[in-house]
Amino acid sequence: MNEVVIDTRSTALALPFLTPGLASAEVARVVDLLGRAAALPEIAPLSGLIGAVAPVQADYLDDARIESAWTTLASKLSAPTAPPTSPRRRGELQTLSPAALFLKSLTSDYTGNIPSTPVSLTPKLEPLPDDVLDRARFVLKPEDHFNIDWFIEFHPSLFTPLKIQ
Amino acid sequence: MPPAALSGILQVNAGGKAWEFPAVFRLSRRIPGRFSPPAGISLAGYSATILGGFADIDPVRGTFEAEISKDGAQLVWVFGAENQPA
């Protein structure tokens, strides 16, 4: 039976999961993030800072040094990872993650690459009602007056291009 | 509810109609937990956030029982008071 131990190191490892964009309940993603975080040299000094600050300041997350170390750690974990070496078969179903999506209004504006397509979509995160994990649904909504035929095309760097039409 | 499901949306089918409940059901399991704070912090007065609630922490040994989801990752957070993360 596993045991969960709450100490300064586990706290340092957990802090990225309080960061928007990294927070997740998906086991595979969490295992990947935990593995990468544990291998980073930033964990040890962050753990040490928590151990030094927490006994003298109850809200240690308000400490500028911890906040800076936390931000650095989260930034490193948010950095894109290397693409897979073996190409995936076209048409194979993949799981999309927000980090793999490039959409207008979210990251770069790709409208210049889409000929004659004045697409304007509004991204929203709609919280699932009464969800204990505080999950949200990612929604794209076109403008109200937008009545021409349109499509959404995902250009994920890590996956086979997928078109939803 | 699908057989062997670990979590999902509850749906009741009756009279040819289906009703979905907004709350997600989630099967859980219990594992031992241990709070090991930095030197200088007393173990007394702390609780742990677990699935759907809180667990008291033994003020002497720092142990507690954590209820966690079977099919999802979950943070177990120990706190002493508001604005006092651990």
PDB file of C-alpha atoms in Angstrom:
ATOM      1  CA  MET A   1       0.000   0.000   0.000  1.00  0.00           C
ATOM      2  CA  ASN A   2       1.407   3.405  -0.939  1.00  0.00           C
ATOM      3  CA  GLU A   3       2.006   6.052   1.669  1.00  0.00           C
ATOM      4  CA  VAL A   4       1.705   9.741   0.994  1.00  0.00           C
ATOM      5  CA  VAL A   5       4.361  11.754   2.832  1.00  0.00           C
ATOM      6  CA  ILE A   6       3.914  15.489   3.120  1.00  0.00           C
ATOM      7  CA  ASP A   7       7.272  17.190   3.595  1.00  0.00           C
ATOM      8  CA  THR A   8       9.200  20.055   2.077  1.00  0.00           C
ATOM      9  CA  ARG A   9      10.264  18.044  -0.987  1.00  0.00           C
ATOM     10  CA  SER A  10       6.760  16.754  -1.719  1.00  0.00           C
ATOM     11  CA  THR A  11       5.516  20.328  -1.331  1.00  0.00           C
ATOM     12  CA  ALA A  12       8.094  21.591  -3.819  1.00  0.00           C
ATOM     13  CA  LEU A  13       7.019  18.872  -6.240  1.00  0.00           C
ATOM     14  CA  ALA A  14       3.338  19.712  -5.713  1.00  0.00           C
ATOM     15  CA  LEU A  15       3.612  23.459  -6.247  1.00  0.00           C
ATOM     16  CA  PRO A  16       3.679  23.254 -10.072  1.00  0.00           C
ATOM     17  CA  PHE A  17       0.292  21.562  -9.915  1.00  0.00           C
ATOM     18  CA  LEU A  18      -1.152  24.747  -8.466  1.00  0.00           C
ATOM     19  CA  THR A  19      -0.050  26.570 -11.593  1.00  0.00           C
ATOM     20  CA  PRO A  20      -2.622  27.228 -14.330  1.00  0.00           C
ATOM     21  CA  GLY A  21      -1.735  25.195 -17.386  1.00  0.00           C
ATOM     22  CA  LEU A  22       0.094  22.575 -15.361  1.00  0.00           C
ATOM     23  CA  ALA A  23      -2.662  21.608 -12.951  1.00  0.00           C
ATOM     24  CA  SER A  24      -4.114  18.284 -14.022  1.00  0.00           C
ATOM     25  CA  ALA A  25      -5.877  15.212 -12.690  1.00  0.00           C
ATOM     26  CA  GLU A  26      -4.822  12.998 -15.607  1.00  0.00           C
ATOM     27  CA  VAL A  27      -2.600  10.280 -14.212  1.00  0.00           C
ATOM     28  CA  ALA A  28      -0.315   9.996 -17.251  1.00  0.00           C
ATOM     29  CA  ARG A  29       0.272  13.749 -17.418  1.00  0.00           C
ATOM     30  CA  VAL A  30       0.851  14.032 -13.678  1.00  0.00           C
ATOM     31  CA  VAL A  31       3.319  11.127 -13.694  1.00  0.00           C
ATOM     32  CA  ASP A  32       5.187  12.759 -16.572  1.00  0.00           C
ATOM     33  CA  LEU A  33       5.298  16.153 -14.846  1.00  0.00           C
ATOM     34  CA  LEU A  34       6.339  14.660 -11.525  1.00  0.00           C
ATOM     35  CA  GLY A  35       9.124  12.700 -13.183  1.00  0.00           C
ATOM     36  CA  ARG A  36      10.416  15.750 -14.989  1.00  0.00           C
ATOM     37  CA  ALA A  37      10.123  17.953 -11.891  1.00  0.00           C
ATOM     38  CA  ALA A  38      11.964  15.466  -9.705  1.00  0.00           C
ATOM     39  CA  ALA A  39      14.853  15.476 -12.168  1.00  0.00           C
ATOM     40  CA  LEU A  40      15.233  19.252 -12.146  1.00  0.00           C
ATOM     41  CA  PRO A  41      17.928  20.844  -9.967  1.00  0.00           C
ATOM     42  CA  GLU A  42      15.443  23.550  -8.934  1.00  0.00           C
ATOM     43  CA  ILE A  43      13.581  21.157  -6.625  1.00  0.00           C
ATOM     44  CA  ALA A  44      16.289  20.945  -3.954  1.00  0.00           C
ATOM     45  CA  PRO A  45      16.704  24.698  -3.390  1.00  0.00           C
ATOM     46  CA  LEU A  46      12.917  25.224  -3.453  1.00  0.00           C
ATOM     47  CA  SER A  47      12.527  22.458  -0.891  1.00  0.00           C
ATOM     48  CA  GLY A  48      15.241  24.049   1.213  1.00  0.00           C
ATOM     49  CA  LEU A  49      13.588  27.439   1.028  1.00  0.00           C
ATOM     50  CA  ILE A  50      10.263  25.992   2.167  1.00  0.00           C
ATOM     51  CA  GLY A  51      12.021  24.336   5.088  1.00  0.00           C
ATOM     52  CA  ALA A  52      13.715  27.573   6.054  1.00  0.00           C
ATOM     53  CA  VAL A  53      10.773  29.937   5.651  1.00  0.00           C
ATOM     54  CA  ALA A  54       7.796  27.857   6.843  1.00  0.00           C
ATOM     55  CA  PRO A  55       8.859  27.722  10.534  1.00  0.00           C
ATOM     56  CA  VAL A  56       9.044  31.517  10.738  1.00  0.00           C
ATOM     57  CA  GLN A  57       6.332  32.555   8.269  1.00  0.00           C
ATOM     58  CA  ALA A  58       3.110  30.545   8.194  1.00  0.00           C
ATOM     59  CA  ASP A  59       2.173  31.736   4.705  1.00  0.00           C
ATOM     60  CA  TYR A  60       5.510  30.800   3.209  1.00  0.00           C
ATOM     61  CA  LEU A  61       4.126  30.919  -0.317  1.00  0.00           C
ATOM     62  CA  ASP A  62       4.015  34.681   0.135  1.00  0.00           C
ATOM     63  CA  ASP A  63       7.811  34.754   0.391  1.00  0.00           C
ATOM     64  CA  ALA A  64       9.360  36.407  -2.675  1.00  0.00           C
ATOM     65  CA  ARG A  65      12.206  33.899  -2.879  1.00  0.00           C
ATOM     66  CA  ILE A  66       9.822  30.934  -2.832  1.00  0.00           C
ATOM     67  CA  GLU A  67       7.546  32.602  -5.326  1.00  0.00           C
ATOM     68  CA  SER A  68      10.500  33.181  -7.646  1.00  0.00           C
ATOM     69  CA  ALA A  69      11.756  29.603  -7.304  1.00  0.00           C
ATOM     70  CA  TRP A  70       8.223  28.294  -7.856  1.00  0.00           C
ATOM     71  CA  THR A  71       7.859  30.415 -10.997  1.00  0.00           C
ATOM     72  CA  THR A  72      11.194  29.223 -12.349  1.00  0.00           C
ATOM     73  CA  LEU A  73      10.246  25.610 -11.756  1.00  0.00           C
ATOM     74  CA  ALA A  74       6.837  26.022 -13.385  1.00  0.00           C
ATOM     75  CA  SER A  75       8.404  27.776 -16.371  1.00  0.00           C
ATOM     76  CA  LYS A  76      10.843  24.938 -16.916  1.00  0.00           C
ATOM     77  CA  LEU A  77       8.060  22.387 -16.750  1.00  0.00           C
ATOM     78  CA  SER A  78       5.966  24.415 -19.180  1.00  0.00           C
ATOM     79  CA  ALA A  79       8.715  24.465 -21.791  1.00  0.00           C
ATOM     80  CA  PRO A  80       7.958  22.314 -24.835  1.00  0.00           C
ATOM     81  CA  THR A  81       9.454  18.865 -24.780  1.00  0.00           C
ATOM     82  CA  ALA A  82      11.160  17.177 -27.725  1.00  0.00           C
ATOM     83  CA  PRO A  83       8.779  15.705 -30.299  1.00  0.00           C
ATOM     84  CA  PRO A  84       8.555  11.928 -30.532  1.00  0.00           C
ATOM     85  CA  THR A  85      11.177  10.354 -32.776  1.00  0.00           C
ATOM     86  CA  SER A  86       8.818   7.915 -34.464  1.00  0.00           C
ATOM     87  CA  PRO A  87       6.101   9.486 -36.619  1.00  0.00           C
ATOM     88  CA  ARG A  88       2.557   8.605 -35.778  1.00  0.00           C
ATOM     89  CA  ARG A  89       0.322   7.051 -38.352  1.00  0.00           C
ATOM     90  CA  ARG A  90      -2.016   9.494 -40.035  1.00  0.00           C
ATOM     91  CA  GLY A  91      -5.572   9.112 -38.832  1.00  0.00           C
ATOM     92  CA  GLU A  92      -4.574   7.598 -35.532  1.00  0.00           C
ATOM     93  CA  LEU A  93      -6.598   9.039 -32.682  1.00  0.00           C
ATOM     94  CA  GLN A  94      -4.556  11.141 -30.282  1.00  0.00           C
ATOM     95  CA  THR A  95      -5.244  12.837 -27.017  1.00  0.00           C
ATOM     96  CA  LEU A  96      -4.932  16.578 -27.388  1.00  0.00           C
ATOM     97  CA  SER A  97      -3.578  18.728 -24.632  1.00  0.00           C
ATOM     98  CA  PRO A  98      -3.944  22.516 -24.390  1.00  0.00           C
ATOM     99  CA  ALA A  99      -0.186  22.891 -24.822  1.00  0.00           C
ATOM    100  CA  ALA A 100      -0.422  21.200 -28.208  1.00  0.00           C
ATOM    101  CA  LEU A 101      -2.991  23.637 -29.588  1.00  0.00           C
ATOM    102  CA  PHE A 102      -2.205  26.767 -31.522  1.00  0.00           C
ATOM    103  CA  LEU A 103      -5.265  28.856 -32.039  1.00  0.00           C
ATOM    104  CA  LYS A 104      -5.975  32.431 -32.802  1.00  0.00           C
ATOM    105  CA  SER A 105      -6.421  34.460 -29.626  1.00  0.00           C
ATOM    106  CA  LEU A 106      -4.600  31.839 -27.594  1.00  0.00           C
ATOM    107  CA  THR A 107      -1.056  31.904 -28.882  1.00  0.00           C
ATOM    108  CA  SER A 108       0.148  33.029 -32.254  1.00  0.00           C
ATOM    109  CA  ASP A 109      -2.255  34.435 -34.804  1.00  0.00           C
ATOM    110  CA  TYR A 110      -2.358  31.922 -37.626  1.00  0.00           C
ATOM    111  CA  THR A 111      -5.030  33.653 -39.665  1.00  0.00           C
ATOM    112  CA  GLY A 112      -2.386  34.617 -42.216  1.00  0.00           C
ATOM    113  CA  ASN A 113      -1.899  30.964 -42.996  1.00  0.00           C
ATOM    114  CA  ILE A 114      -5.590  30.350 -43.526  1.00  0.00           C
ATOM    115  CA  PRO A 115      -6.683  31.766 -46.899  1.00  0.00           C
ATOM    116  CA  SER A 116      -9.918  33.734 -47.006  1.00  0.00           C
ATOM    117  CA  THR A 117     -10.932  32.618 -43.582  1.00  0.00           C
ATOM    118  CA  PRO A 118     -11.993  35.454 -41.315  1.00  0.00           C
ATOM    119  CA  VAL A 119     -12.556  33.061 -38.488  1.00  0.00           C
ATOM    120  CA  SER A 120     -13.007  34.554 -35.080  1.00  0.00           C
ATOM    121  CA  LEU A 121     -13.494  32.207 -32.200  1.00  0.00           C
ATOM    122  CA  THR A 122     -13.789  33.057 -28.563  1.00  0.00           C
ATOM    123  CA  PRO A 123     -12.086  30.570 -26.249  1.00  0.00           C
ATOM    124  CA  LYS A 124     -13.714  29.974 -22.888  1.00  0.00           C
ATOM    125  CA  LEU A 125     -13.170  27.728 -19.933  1.00  0.00           C
ATOM    126  CA  GLU A 126     -16.561  26.739 -18.556  1.00  0.00           C
ATOM    127  CA  PRO A 127     -16.319  25.145 -15.098  1.00  0.00           C
ATOM    128  CA  LEU A 128     -18.093  21.801 -14.806  1.00  0.00           C
ATOM    129  CA  PRO A 129     -20.890  22.264 -12.298  1.00  0.00           C
ATOM    130  CA  ASP A 130     -20.236  20.797  -8.851  1.00  0.00           C
ATOM    131  CA  ASP A 131     -17.067  19.053  -9.988  1.00  0.00           C
ATOM    132  CA  VAL A 132     -14.919  18.155  -6.993  1.00  0.00           C
ATOM    133  CA  LEU A 133     -11.762  18.460  -9.092  1.00  0.00           C
ATOM    134  CA  ASP A 134     -12.748  21.919 -10.342  1.00  0.00           C
ATOM    135  CA  ARG A 135     -12.382  20.790 -13.942  1.00  0.00           C
ATOM    136  CA  ALA A 136     -13.485  22.965 -16.793  1.00  0.00           C
ATOM    137  CA  ARG A 137     -14.619  22.405 -20.340  1.00  0.00           C
ATOM    138  CA  PHE A 138     -12.665  24.122 -23.134  1.00  0.00           C
ATOM    139  CA  VAL A 139     -15.101  25.794 -25.514  1.00  0.00           C
ATOM    140  CA  LEU A 140     -14.671  27.660 -28.777  1.00  0.00           C
ATOM    141  CA  LYS A 141     -17.564  29.814 -29.868  1.00  0.00           C
ATOM    142  CA  PRO A 142     -17.872  31.677 -33.167  1.00  0.00           C
ATOM    143  CA  GLU A 143     -19.186  35.197 -33.348  1.00  0.00           C
ATOM    144  CA  ASP A 144     -22.949  35.466 -33.331  1.00  0.00           C
ATOM    145  CA  HIS A 145     -23.164  36.881 -36.859  1.00  0.00           C
ATOM    146  CA  PHE A 146     -20.785  34.290 -38.205  1.00  0.00           C
ATOM    147  CA  ASN A 147     -22.996  32.219 -40.487  1.00  0.00           C
ATOM    148  CA  ILE A 148     -20.669  30.913 -43.184  1.00  0.00           C
ATOM    149  CA  ASP A 149     -19.326  27.417 -43.282  1.00  0.00           C
ATOM    150  CA  TRP A 150     -16.241  27.250 -41.094  1.00  0.00           C
ATOM    151  CA  PHE A 151     -13.949  24.757 -39.548  1.00  0.00           C
ATOM    152  CA  ILE A 152     -11.496  24.486 -36.744  1.00  0.00           C
ATOM    153  CA  GLU A 153      -8.101  23.112 -37.577  1.00  0.00           C
ATOM    154  CA  PHE A 154      -5.666  22.058 -34.913  1.00  0.00           C
ATOM    155  CA  HIS A 155      -1.957  22.317 -35.635  1.00  0.00           C
ATOM    156  CA  PRO A 156      -0.488  20.439 -32.718  1.00  0.00           C
ATOM    157  CA  SER A 157       3.267  20.069 -32.960  1.00  0.00           C
ATOM    158  CA  LEU A 158       3.330  16.707 -31.239  1.00  0.00           C
ATOM    159  CA  PHE A 159       0.453  15.027 -32.991  1.00  0.00           C
ATOM    160  CA  THR A 160      -0.753  14.100 -36.433  1.00  0.00           C
ATOM    161  CA  PRO A 161      -2.682  17.089 -37.807  1.00  0.00           C
ATOM    162  CA  LEU A 162      -6.323  16.649 -36.967  1.00  0.00           C
ATOM    163  CA  LYS A 163      -9.125  18.479 -38.707  1.00  0.00           C
ATOM    164  CA  ILE A 164     -12.596  18.871 -37.279  1.00  0.00           C
ATOM    165  CA  GLN A 165     -15.052  20.083 -39.831  1.00  0.00           C
TER     166      GLN A 165
ATOM    167  CA  MET B   1     -23.409   3.448 -14.668  1.00  0.00           C
ATOM    168  CA  PRO B   2     -21.042   1.313 -16.792  1.00  0.00           C
ATOM    169  CA  PRO B   3     -19.728  -1.870 -15.166  1.00  0.00           C
ATOM    170  CA  ALA B   4     -16.325  -1.481 -13.498  1.00  0.00           C
ATOM    171  CA  ALA B   5     -16.405   2.284 -13.948  1.00  0.00           C
ATOM    172  CA  LEU B   6     -14.169   4.171 -11.530  1.00  0.00           C
ATOM    173  CA  SER B   7     -15.716   7.545 -12.141  1.00  0.00           C
ATOM    174  CA  GLY B   8     -18.276   9.230 -14.319  1.00  0.00           C
ATOM    175  CA  ILE B   9     -21.571  11.021 -14.562  1.00  0.00           C
ATOM    176  CA  LEU B  10     -24.546   9.324 -12.995  1.00  0.00           C
ATOM    177  CA  GLN B  11     -27.438   8.873 -15.387  1.00  0.00           C
ATOM    178  CA  VAL B  12     -30.862   7.624 -14.417  1.00  0.00           C
ATOM    179  CA  ASN B  13     -33.035   6.160 -17.169  1.00  0.00           C
ATOM    180  CA  ALA B  14     -36.717   5.923 -16.384  1.00  0.00           C
ATOM    181  CA  GLY B  15     -39.842   6.031 -18.487  1.00  0.00           C
ATOM    182  CA  GLY B  16     -37.863   6.407 -21.690  1.00  0.00           C
ATOM    183  CA  LYS B  17     -36.092   9.504 -20.429  1.00  0.00           C
ATOM    184  CA  ALA B  18     -32.611  10.016 -19.122  1.00  0.00           C
ATOM    185  CA  TRP B  19     -31.575  12.354 -16.329  1.00  0.00           C
ATOM    186  CA  GLU B  20     -27.956  13.206 -15.661  1.00  0.00           C
ATOM    187  CA  PHE B  21     -26.731  14.368 -12.307  1.00  0.00           C
ATOM    188  CA  PRO B  22     -24.125  17.124 -12.533  1.00  0.00           C
ATOM    189  CA  ALA B  23     -21.985  15.681  -9.739  1.00  0.00           C
ATOM    190  CA  VAL B  24     -19.311  13.170 -10.737  1.00  0.00           C
ATOM    191  CA  PHE B  25     -19.217   9.894  -8.859  1.00  0.00           C
ATOM    192  CA  ARG B  26     -15.708   8.717  -8.078  1.00  0.00           C
ATOM    193  CA  LEU B  27     -14.528   5.519  -6.468  1.00  0.00           C
ATOM    194  CA  SER B  28     -11.861   6.006  -3.852  1.00  0.00           C
ATOM    195  CA  ARG B  29      -9.287   4.120  -1.824  1.00  0.00           C
ATOM    196  CA  ARG B  30      -7.622   4.850   1.489  1.00  0.00           C
ATOM    197  CA  ILE B  31      -3.866   5.053   1.949  1.00  0.00           C
ATOM    198  CA  PRO B  32      -1.772   5.984   4.963  1.00  0.00           C
ATOM    199  CA  GLY B  33      -0.380   9.489   5.107  1.00  0.00           C
ATOM    200  CA  ARG B  34       2.330  11.134   7.156  1.00  0.00           C
ATOM    201  CA  PHE B  35       2.954  14.811   7.754  1.00  0.00           C
ATOM    202  CA  SER B  36       6.639  15.574   8.202  1.00  0.00           C
ATOM    203  CA  PRO B  37       7.020  19.343   8.518  1.00  0.00           C
ATOM    204  CA  PRO B  38      10.320  21.196   8.817  1.00  0.00           C
ATOM    205  CA  ALA B  39      11.958  21.374  12.221  1.00  0.00           C
ATOM    206  CA  GLY B  40      10.339  23.974  14.416  1.00  0.00           C
ATOM    207  CA  ILE B  41       6.761  23.310  13.304  1.00  0.00           C
ATOM    208  CA  SER B  42       4.468  21.477  15.715  1.00  0.00           C
ATOM    209  CA  LEU B  43       2.329  18.659  14.352  1.00  0.00           C
ATOM    210  CA  ALA B  44      -0.664  19.815  16.379  1.00  0.00           C
ATOM    211  CA  GLY B  45      -3.604  21.560  14.769  1.00  0.00           C
ATOM    212  CA  TYR B  46      -3.143  20.381  11.197  1.00  0.00           C
ATOM    213  CA  SER B  47      -5.627  18.712   8.853  1.00  0.00           C
ATOM    214  CA  ALA B  48      -5.253  17.166   5.408  1.00  0.00           C
ATOM    215  CA  THR B  49      -7.462  17.756   2.404  1.00  0.00           C
ATOM    216  CA  ILE B  50      -8.598  14.451   0.979  1.00  0.00           C
ATOM    217  CA  LEU B  51     -11.188  13.407  -1.561  1.00  0.00           C
ATOM    218  CA  GLY B  52     -14.315  15.345  -0.747  1.00  0.00           C
ATOM    219  CA  GLY B  53     -13.271  16.406   2.721  1.00  0.00           C
ATOM    220  CA  PHE B  54     -10.639  16.608   5.415  1.00  0.00           C
ATOM    221  CA  ALA B  55      -8.727  14.223   7.655  1.00  0.00           C
ATOM    222  CA  ASP B  56      -7.362  14.975  11.113  1.00  0.00           C
ATOM    223  CA  ILE B  57      -3.639  14.546  11.593  1.00  0.00           C
ATOM    224  CA  ASP B  58      -2.335  12.755  14.669  1.00  0.00           C
ATOM    225  CA  PRO B  59      -0.713  15.567  16.681  1.00  0.00           C
ATOM    226  CA  VAL B  60       2.046  13.293  17.948  1.00  0.00           C
ATOM    227  CA  ARG B  61       2.946  11.004  15.066  1.00  0.00           C
ATOM    228  CA  GLY B  62       1.777  13.158  12.165  1.00  0.00           C
ATOM    229  CA  THR B  63      -0.099  10.269  10.601  1.00  0.00           C
ATOM    230  CA  PHE B  64      -3.472  10.413   8.897  1.00  0.00           C
ATOM    231  CA  GLU B  65      -5.624   8.381   6.542  1.00  0.00           C
ATOM    232  CA  ALA B  66      -5.910   9.809   3.061  1.00  0.00           C
ATOM    233  CA  GLU B  67      -8.879   9.011   0.875  1.00  0.00           C
ATOM    234  CA  ILE B  68      -7.927   9.436  -2.770  1.00  0.00           C
ATOM    235  CA  SER B  69      -9.503   8.842  -6.147  1.00  0.00           C
ATOM    236  CA  LYS B  70      -8.859   5.503  -7.826  1.00  0.00           C
ATOM    237  CA  ASP B  71      -8.591   6.822 -11.345  1.00  0.00           C
ATOM    238  CA  GLY B  72      -7.165  10.298 -11.086  1.00  0.00           C
ATOM    239  CA  ALA B  73      -4.191  12.166  -9.714  1.00  0.00           C
ATOM    240  CA  GLN B  74      -4.936  14.164  -6.632  1.00  0.00           C
ATOM    241  CA  LEU B  75      -3.157  16.643  -4.417  1.00  0.00           C
ATOM    242  CA  VAL B  76      -3.186  15.912  -0.695  1.00  0.00           C
ATOM    243  CA  TRP B  77      -2.673  19.238   1.039  1.00  0.00           C
ATOM    244  CA  VAL B  78      -1.941  19.748   4.723  1.00  0.00           C
ATOM    245  CA  PHE B  79      -2.966  22.988   6.359  1.00  0.00           C
ATOM    246  CA  GLY B  80      -3.075  24.451   9.826  1.00  0.00           C
ATOM    247  CA  ALA B  81      -5.285  27.446   9.287  1.00  0.00           C
ATOM    248  CA  GLU B  82      -6.426  29.780   6.580  1.00  0.00           C
ATOM    249  CA  ASN B  83      -3.422  31.202   4.725  1.00  0.00           C
ATOM    250  CA  GLN B  84      -1.175  28.615   6.304  1.00  0.00           C
ATOM    251  CA  PRO B  85      -0.167  26.090   3.670  1.00  0.00           C
ATOM    252  CA  ALA B  86       2.087  23.180   4.560  1.00  0.00           C
TER     253      ALA B  86
END
